[in-house]
Structure formats: structure tokens, C-alpha cells
Amino acid sequence: MEIFLIRLLQFLLAISLLVLLHEGGHFFFSKLFGVRVEKFYLFFDVTLGKWTGKLFSFKPKKSDTEYGVGWLPLGGYCKIAGMIDESFDTEQMKQPAQPWEFRTKPAWQRFFIMIGGVLVNFLLALFIYSMILFHWGDTYVPLSQMSQGMEFNDDAKALGFMDGDVLLATDHGELKKFGGDMFRQISTAKSVTVMRHGQQVEIALPGDLNLLDMLKTEPVFARVYIPAVIDSVLPDSPADHIGLQRGDRITMIGNKPVESFGQLTDELARRSDVLAAAATADDSMRVRCVNVAFERGGVADTIEVELTPNLKLGFTPQQLYEPITREYGFFESFPAGIKYGLHVLKGYVDDLKYVFTADGAKSLGGFGAIGSLFPATWDWHRFWEMTAFLSIILAFMNILPIPALDGGHVLFLIYEMITRRKPSERFMIWAEYFGFGLIILLMIVANLNDILRWMGYL
């Protein structure tokens, strides 16, 4: 429960910040061009019966804007006078147009009002990335320095990779660090250069590997080799109860030999699936009680242990490599942060093609999936990384040319500027209904996927 609450608080804080600043972008340009903003809300104040849906609201004296917080935490909104938006206030549109309304302003002013939120989110992401580099720097272990190399799954071995290969480069360039960029670069590469037994070896690849398959297969396409050697034992854990110590090497779990920490976690994951299907308490206990074989100082021993309910032994593995940190000065951090943010955006856009596949649709996630990306402990570094990433996603998704999103309004404004004709109000209302319905459908699918994953069906 504590982990859930920590993640929930981080998620709500990040989303609240992004929504406030996004809507603030619309608000700023509206005020700049003399357009009245009737409401500025964090979250939605959906009316239920006689209840207005507001947690609280206030309206300053001599202000046209009501500020408030709604009860439904699915975003927020800035209700701009004289505009067809998600409020579907068609009655206002039947009244004579006023000089302080959105619809009476020149198309170029309306254009800036509509892109204000996207612009703020995009610039915010670049600023956060810059400040992360300034404050924490960029810490990682270069792939070329991972002397023990990688563990590869069967698909990777069929392409020519071998356990222990040290990844150096592809025909696209150097492979710098382990992560999504590494997999993305390999997926489109025609060749990969590895260090194998002290010699560089070139492996030919098709150039069109499915990135989603590389990541969702268990085990994944490649992972860092980590020996199943204990670095530290968690107090009052199963490992502590049976007397495991720093330096002990795990060689078998149950009847399954293990040569790495990755293979150990694979076996525990397999047992987790068996545990989920257990019909009785005795069946569960048989899964949890296993023999653990280990070596200490060249002497082998085996002892039975009762794993935790989530099938953990309770130790951290030995770390082979010392990370390096690239530090950035204040002014140096801005071009580096901008470059990194644009790189993140490019990777996200490139990966969108997988959404239109069957497996990609299943991989869609809702609020639960997004919340799970935040760390289980409060980590400001990771929090700001996730906030910047979500800000870029929010900016990109909102600029898509879908009615009800900012990009839909921008599309119609561009049409108007080119043709010198406004789309009819009737058309705009129906377009808004269509876009809003599509967004709700996508949200239902994404959050249903979260539920099915939680139930074990995905």
C-alpha cells in the first residue's frame, strides 16, 4: 500500500503540474490577445445531479475567470469564451459575437491561443531535461566497458549473438549505454560490432527487427550480465534467515541451475506463474519452499528456504561496473537538454508505428501503467525525468490533428487561413463530438488493458 501511495502521489503531482502549465499556455495567449477566459480548472468539474463537481472554486474581484479544482483527475481545462470546445457550450455560440470572444479574433491570434498549451509543455520538457543534466549530470556505464558483456535470448542467438558479447557499435554509430535507445538502434541496424574473446566480430542483421518483440519477450533480447553473487543481504529476508553472506554465489534454485542473476530472476518469475495458479495453501507453500544451492569460498552447500509471498530471496547482486558521470555547467546544460529532449521525442514518434499492430494495441497503458513508471520510493531525479517525458508526450499527443485536441483546432485554423473560410459551427460541434468520443474510447481501451494485465490476462 505504501508503494502504491508513493507512486500515486508522484503521478498526481506530475500530472497536476503539466495540466496547470498546459492550460496556462492557453490562458496566457488568450489574455495577451484580449480573449475572455471564463473558467480555469485543474481536473474536471463533472456535474453529478445537484452537485456541481467542484472541490473548490473562487473568482477574484474584477476578474472574468473562475478558478477551481474539479473532482475527476483526468486533466483540466481552460474555458475560452466564444470557442467550441469540450464544454460543448452551444448556447453561448447562439448569442451575437462579442469583441472579447475567441471567434471574433484574427485566425493568427486564435492559432497562437490553440498552440499555447503544446508550446508550454514542449518547452517545459526541454527545460526540465536541461536542469536534470545541470543538477545530476548524465550517469551511466558505457557499454564498451561492460567487460562481462550481455546475456542474449534465443532469438538473439539465432541471429549470431553469443552470451558474453560486448556491444560496441552498429552501422548507425556507437552504442553508448544500455536502454531503449540501444534496442532501437539494434532493431534498425544492418550490422552490429561486438567484442568477443578479445576480438571484434561483426554480426549481420536484417535491419527491421520488431522492437516490441525484442522488449516484450521473456527474457528480453539482451540484458547486462550480472553474476548471481551476493553483494548484500536484506535484513529479516529469506536469504538472511538461512545465513547467506556477501560473496556467496547462487548456483541453483529448486532443480534449476543458474549462472547469472538474470537466470535466477527468470526461474523465480516462472515460479510466480505457478504460484498464481495454485489452488490450495499447500500448493502455494510447495512453490515457495525451494532448495537453494550456493558456493562459499569454493565449498558448495544446499539449504531449503521459504521465499517471500512475492517469491523473493532478499539480496542485492554484486555490481561489476563503476558508472561514469558527465557533468554540465549551467549554460552548457541547455543545448544538451534540448538535444536530449528532441532525441526522446524522435524515439517516441518512431515507436508509435507499433501501436497499430495487435501486440502494440495490447501494450497500450492507462493511468495505472503511467503511474507504475514512477519509482517505488520518492526519487526526485526519476520524478523529474518522468515529468519531462510525460510533458513531451502530452505536447505531441495534443498537437495530433484530432478534433477535440489542440491539433484538431489548429488543423481547422490552417484550413481557414488557406481558404479564407471558416468551417461552419455545426461542423465544428460534430467534429468535437467525434474527437471527444475517440479520445474516451482510447482511454477506455488503455485502462482496460491495465485491468487485464493486473488480472493476468495480458
CSV table of C-alpha atoms in Angstrom, one decimal, residues 62-335:
chain,number,residue,atom,x,y,z
A,62,LYS,CA,-12.9,42.4,-11.3
A,63,SER,CA,-11.9,39.1,-12.9
A,64,ASP,CA,-13.9,37.3,-15.7
A,65,THR,CA,-12.3,34.0,-14.7
A,66,GLU,CA,-13.4,31.4,-12.2
A,67,TYR,CA,-10.5,29.3,-10.9
A,68,GLY,CA,-11.1,25.9,-9.3
A,69,VAL,CA,-10.3,22.2,-8.8
A,70,GLY,CA,-12.7,19.5,-10.0
A,71,TRP,CA,-13.2,16.0,-8.6
A,72,LEU,CA,-12.3,14.0,-11.7
A,73,PRO,CA,-8.5,13.8,-12.1
A,74,LEU,CA,-8.3,13.2,-15.9
A,75,GLY,CA,-6.7,16.5,-16.9
A,76,GLY,CA,-8.1,20.0,-16.7
A,77,TYR,CA,-9.4,22.8,-18.9
A,78,CYS,CA,-9.4,26.4,-19.8
A,79,LYS,CA,-12.9,27.5,-21.0
A,80,ILE,CA,-12.3,30.3,-23.5
A,81,ALA,CA,-15.3,32.5,-24.4
A,82,GLY,CA,-16.7,32.1,-27.9
A,83,MET,CA,-15.0,28.8,-28.7
A,84,ILE,CA,-16.4,25.3,-29.4
A,85,ASP,CA,-14.5,23.0,-27.0
A,86,GLU,CA,-15.0,20.0,-24.7
A,87,SER,CA,-17.6,22.0,-22.6
A,88,PHE,CA,-20.0,21.8,-25.6
A,89,ASP,CA,-21.5,25.2,-24.7
A,90,THR,CA,-23.6,25.6,-27.8
A,91,GLU,CA,-25.9,28.2,-26.2
A,92,GLN,CA,-23.1,30.7,-26.0
A,93,MET,CA,-22.4,30.3,-29.7
A,94,LYS,CA,-26.0,31.2,-30.5
A,95,GLN,CA,-25.5,34.7,-29.0
A,96,PRO,CA,-24.2,37.6,-31.0
A,97,ALA,CA,-20.4,37.5,-31.3
A,98,GLN,CA,-18.6,39.8,-28.8
A,99,PRO,CA,-15.2,41.6,-29.4
A,100,TRP,CA,-13.7,39.7,-26.4
A,101,GLU,CA,-14.6,36.3,-27.8
A,102,PHE,CA,-12.3,33.8,-29.4
A,103,ARG,CA,-14.4,33.6,-32.6
A,104,THR,CA,-14.0,37.3,-33.3
A,105,LYS,CA,-10.2,37.3,-33.2
A,106,PRO,CA,-8.0,37.0,-36.3
A,107,ALA,CA,-7.0,33.5,-37.3
A,108,TRP,CA,-3.3,34.0,-36.4
A,109,GLN,CA,-4.2,35.0,-32.9
A,110,ARG,CA,-6.5,32.0,-32.5
A,111,PHE,CA,-3.7,29.9,-33.8
A,112,PHE,CA,-1.3,31.0,-31.0
A,113,ILE,CA,-4.0,30.6,-28.4
A,114,MET,CA,-4.5,27.0,-29.5
A,115,ILE,CA,-0.8,26.0,-29.6
A,116,GLY,CA,-0.1,27.8,-26.3
A,117,GLY,CA,-0.5,24.6,-24.2
A,118,VAL,CA,1.6,22.4,-26.5
A,119,LEU,CA,4.3,25.1,-26.7
A,120,VAL,CA,4.5,25.4,-22.9
A,121,ASN,CA,4.6,21.6,-22.4
A,122,PHE,CA,7.3,21.2,-25.1
A,123,LEU,CA,9.5,24.0,-23.7
A,124,LEU,CA,8.9,22.7,-20.2
A,125,ALA,CA,10.2,19.3,-21.1
A,126,LEU,CA,13.4,20.8,-22.6
A,127,PHE,CA,13.9,23.0,-19.6
A,128,ILE,CA,13.5,20.1,-17.1
A,129,TYR,CA,15.9,17.9,-19.1
A,130,SER,CA,18.4,20.7,-19.1
A,131,MET,CA,18.1,21.2,-15.3
A,132,ILE,CA,18.4,17.5,-14.7
A,133,LEU,CA,21.7,17.5,-16.6
A,134,PHE,CA,22.9,20.6,-14.7
A,135,HIS,CA,22.0,19.2,-11.3
A,136,TRP,CA,22.7,15.5,-11.6
A,137,GLY,CA,24.6,15.2,-14.8
A,138,ASP,CA,24.4,12.1,-17.0
A,139,THR,CA,25.4,8.9,-15.1
A,140,TYR,CA,25.7,5.6,-16.9
A,141,VAL,CA,28.1,2.6,-17.5
A,142,PRO,CA,29.4,2.7,-21.1
A,143,LEU,CA,28.5,-0.5,-23.0
A,144,SER,CA,32.1,-0.8,-24.2
A,145,GLN,CA,33.3,-1.0,-20.5
A,146,MET,CA,30.9,-3.9,-19.6
A,147,SER,CA,33.6,-6.4,-19.9
A,148,GLN,CA,31.4,-9.4,-19.0
A,149,GLY,CA,29.1,-8.5,-21.8
A,150,MET,CA,25.4,-9.4,-22.3
A,151,GLU,CA,23.1,-12.3,-21.9
A,152,PHE,CA,21.1,-12.9,-25.0
A,153,ASN,CA,17.8,-14.8,-25.5
A,154,ASP,CA,17.3,-17.5,-28.1
A,155,ASP,CA,16.1,-15.0,-30.8
A,156,ALA,CA,19.3,-13.0,-30.4
A,157,LYS,CA,21.4,-16.1,-30.5
A,158,ALA,CA,19.7,-17.3,-33.7
A,159,LEU,CA,20.9,-14.0,-35.3
A,160,GLY,CA,24.5,-14.7,-34.3
A,161,PHE,CA,24.9,-13.1,-30.8
A,162,MET,CA,26.6,-15.1,-28.0
A,163,ASP,CA,26.5,-14.7,-24.3
A,164,GLY,CA,29.4,-12.6,-23.2
A,165,ASP,CA,29.4,-10.4,-26.3
A,166,VAL,CA,30.3,-6.8,-25.5
A,167,LEU,CA,28.2,-4.4,-27.6
A,168,LEU,CA,30.3,-1.8,-29.3
A,169,ALA,CA,28.5,-0.2,-32.3
A,170,THR,CA,26.1,-0.7,-35.2
A,171,ASP,CA,26.2,0.7,-38.7
A,172,HIS,CA,24.3,3.7,-37.3
A,173,GLY,CA,27.1,4.5,-34.9
A,174,GLU,CA,28.5,3.8,-31.4
A,175,LEU,CA,26.3,2.0,-28.9
A,176,LYS,CA,26.8,4.1,-25.8
A,177,LYS,CA,24.6,2.8,-22.9
A,178,PHE,CA,22.1,0.1,-22.1
A,179,GLY,CA,18.5,1.1,-22.5
A,180,GLY,CA,15.7,1.8,-25.0
A,181,ASP,CA,18.0,3.7,-27.4
A,182,MET,CA,20.3,0.7,-27.6
A,183,PHE,CA,17.4,-1.7,-28.5
A,184,ARG,CA,16.0,0.9,-31.0
A,185,GLN,CA,19.4,1.2,-32.7
A,186,ILE,CA,19.9,-2.5,-33.0
A,187,SER,CA,16.4,-3.1,-34.3
A,188,THR,CA,17.1,-1.0,-37.4
A,189,ALA,CA,20.8,-1.9,-37.9
A,190,LYS,CA,22.2,-3.9,-40.7
A,191,SER,CA,25.2,-4.9,-38.7
A,192,VAL,CA,26.4,-4.9,-35.1
A,193,THR,CA,30.0,-4.9,-33.9
A,194,VAL,CA,30.8,-6.8,-30.7
A,195,MET,CA,33.9,-7.7,-28.8
A,196,ARG,CA,34.1,-11.5,-28.4
A,197,HIS,CA,37.1,-13.2,-26.7
A,198,GLY,CA,39.2,-10.2,-27.3
A,199,GLN,CA,38.4,-9.8,-31.0
A,200,GLN,CA,35.9,-7.6,-32.8
A,201,VAL,CA,33.2,-9.5,-34.6
A,202,GLU,CA,30.6,-8.1,-37.0
A,203,ILE,CA,27.1,-9.7,-36.9
A,204,ALA,CA,24.8,-9.2,-39.9
A,205,LEU,CA,21.2,-8.2,-39.1
A,206,PRO,CA,18.1,-7.8,-41.2
A,207,GLY,CA,17.6,-4.1,-40.3
A,208,ASP,CA,13.9,-4.5,-39.5
A,209,LEU,CA,13.7,-6.3,-36.2
A,210,ASN,CA,10.5,-5.7,-34.3
A,211,LEU,CA,11.4,-3.5,-31.3
A,212,LEU,CA,8.2,-4.6,-29.4
A,213,ASP,CA,9.2,-8.3,-29.8
A,214,MET,CA,12.7,-7.5,-28.6
A,215,LEU,CA,11.4,-5.9,-25.4
A,216,LYS,CA,8.4,-8.0,-24.5
A,217,THR,CA,9.9,-11.4,-25.0
A,218,GLU,CA,11.0,-13.1,-21.7
A,219,PRO,CA,13.9,-12.9,-21.3
A,220,VAL,CA,14.4,-9.8,-23.3
A,221,PHE,CA,16.6,-9.7,-26.4
A,222,ALA,CA,19.7,-8.7,-24.4
A,223,ARG,CA,20.4,-7.8,-20.8
A,224,VAL,CA,23.5,-7.0,-18.9
A,225,TYR,CA,25.3,-10.0,-17.4
A,226,ILE,CA,25.2,-9.8,-13.6
A,227,PRO,CA,26.7,-12.7,-11.7
A,228,ALA,CA,24.4,-14.4,-9.1
A,229,VAL,CA,26.8,-13.3,-6.4
A,230,ILE,CA,25.5,-11.7,-3.3
A,231,ASP,CA,26.6,-8.1,-2.5
A,232,SER,CA,24.3,-7.5,0.5
A,233,VAL,CA,21.6,-9.4,2.3
A,234,LEU,CA,18.4,-7.6,3.3
A,235,PRO,CA,17.6,-7.8,7.0
A,236,ASP,CA,14.9,-10.3,8.0
A,237,SER,CA,14.7,-11.7,4.5
A,238,PRO,CA,14.7,-15.4,3.5
A,239,ALA,CA,18.4,-15.0,2.5
A,240,ASP,CA,19.1,-13.6,5.9
A,241,HIS,CA,17.2,-16.4,7.7
A,242,ILE,CA,19.3,-19.2,6.0
A,243,GLY,CA,22.6,-17.3,6.6
A,244,LEU,CA,23.6,-16.3,3.1
A,245,GLN,CA,26.5,-13.8,3.1
A,246,ARG,CA,28.2,-11.3,0.9
A,247,GLY,CA,30.3,-13.1,-1.7
A,248,ASP,CA,28.1,-16.3,-1.8
A,249,ARG,CA,27.4,-17.4,-5.4
A,250,ILE,CA,23.9,-18.9,-6.0
A,251,THR,CA,24.3,-21.9,-8.3
A,252,MET,CA,20.8,-23.5,-8.2
A,253,ILE,CA,17.3,-22.6,-7.3
A,254,GLY,CA,15.0,-25.6,-6.9
A,255,ASN,CA,16.3,-28.0,-9.5
A,256,LYS,CA,17.2,-25.2,-12.0
A,257,PRO,CA,20.9,-24.4,-12.4
A,258,VAL,CA,21.6,-20.7,-12.6
A,259,GLU,CA,24.7,-18.9,-13.9
A,260,SER,CA,23.6,-15.3,-13.5
A,261,PHE,CA,21.3,-13.1,-11.6
A,262,GLY,CA,19.1,-12.8,-14.7
A,263,GLN,CA,18.6,-16.6,-14.9
A,264,LEU,CA,17.8,-16.6,-11.1
A,265,THR,CA,15.1,-13.9,-11.7
A,266,ASP,CA,13.8,-15.9,-14.7
A,267,GLU,CA,13.3,-19.0,-12.5
A,268,LEU,CA,11.6,-17.0,-9.8
A,269,ALA,CA,9.3,-15.4,-12.4
A,270,ARG,CA,8.4,-18.9,-13.7
A,271,ARG,CA,7.6,-20.0,-10.2
A,272,SER,CA,5.4,-16.9,-9.8
A,273,ASP,CA,3.3,-18.1,-12.7
A,274,VAL,CA,2.9,-21.5,-11.0
A,275,LEU,CA,2.1,-19.8,-7.7
A,276,ALA,CA,-0.7,-17.7,-9.4
A,277,ALA,CA,-2.3,-21.0,-10.5
A,278,ALA,CA,-2.0,-22.7,-7.1
A,279,ALA,CA,-5.4,-24.0,-5.9
A,280,THR,CA,-4.6,-24.5,-2.2
A,281,ALA,CA,-2.4,-23.2,0.6
A,282,ASP,CA,-0.3,-26.4,0.4
A,283,ASP,CA,0.2,-25.9,-3.3
A,284,SER,CA,1.4,-22.3,-2.7
A,285,MET,CA,3.8,-23.5,0.0
A,286,ARG,CA,5.3,-26.1,-2.2
A,287,VAL,CA,6.1,-23.4,-4.7
A,288,ARG,CA,7.6,-21.1,-2.1
A,289,CYS,CA,9.7,-23.7,-0.4
A,290,VAL,CA,12.8,-24.4,-2.5
A,291,ASN,CA,16.3,-25.7,-2.2
A,292,VAL,CA,19.0,-23.1,-2.8
A,293,ALA,CA,22.5,-24.3,-3.8
A,294,PHE,CA,25.4,-21.9,-3.3
A,295,GLU,CA,29.1,-21.7,-3.1
A,296,ARG,CA,31.2,-20.0,-0.4
A,297,GLY,CA,34.9,-20.0,-0.7
A,298,GLY,CA,34.9,-22.9,-3.1
A,299,VAL,CA,32.7,-25.0,-0.8
A,300,ALA,CA,29.2,-26.0,-2.1
A,301,ASP,CA,26.2,-26.2,0.1
A,302,THR,CA,22.4,-26.6,-0.3
A,303,ILE,CA,19.7,-25.4,2.1
A,304,GLU,CA,15.9,-25.2,1.9
A,305,VAL,CA,14.3,-21.7,2.2
A,306,GLU,CA,10.8,-20.4,2.3
A,307,LEU,CA,10.6,-17.5,-0.2
A,308,THR,CA,8.5,-14.4,0.5
A,309,PRO,CA,4.9,-14.3,-0.8
A,310,ASN,CA,6.2,-12.5,-3.9
A,311,LEU,CA,9.0,-15.1,-4.3
A,312,LYS,CA,12.0,-13.0,-3.4
A,313,LEU,CA,15.2,-14.3,-1.7
A,314,GLY,CA,16.1,-10.8,-0.4
A,315,PHE,CA,19.5,-9.8,-1.6
A,316,THR,CA,21.2,-7.4,-4.0
A,317,PRO,CA,23.6,-8.8,-6.5
A,318,GLN,CA,27.2,-7.9,-7.0
A,319,GLN,CA,27.8,-4.9,-9.2
A,320,LEU,CA,30.7,-5.3,-11.7
A,321,TYR,CA,31.0,-1.8,-13.1
A,322,GLU,CA,31.5,1.7,-11.8
A,323,PRO,CA,29.3,4.2,-13.6
A,324,ILE,CA,30.7,7.4,-15.0
A,325,THR,CA,29.0,10.9,-14.7
A,326,ARG,CA,29.2,13.5,-17.4
A,327,GLU,CA,28.7,16.9,-15.7
A,328,TYR,CA,27.3,20.0,-17.3
A,329,GLY,CA,27.7,23.7,-16.5
A,330,PHE,CA,24.5,25.9,-16.3
A,331,PHE,CA,24.8,27.3,-19.8
A,332,GLU,CA,26.2,24.1,-21.2
A,333,SER,CA,23.2,22.1,-19.9
A,334,PHE,CA,20.6,23.9,-22.2
A,335,PRO,CA,21.9,22.8,-25.6
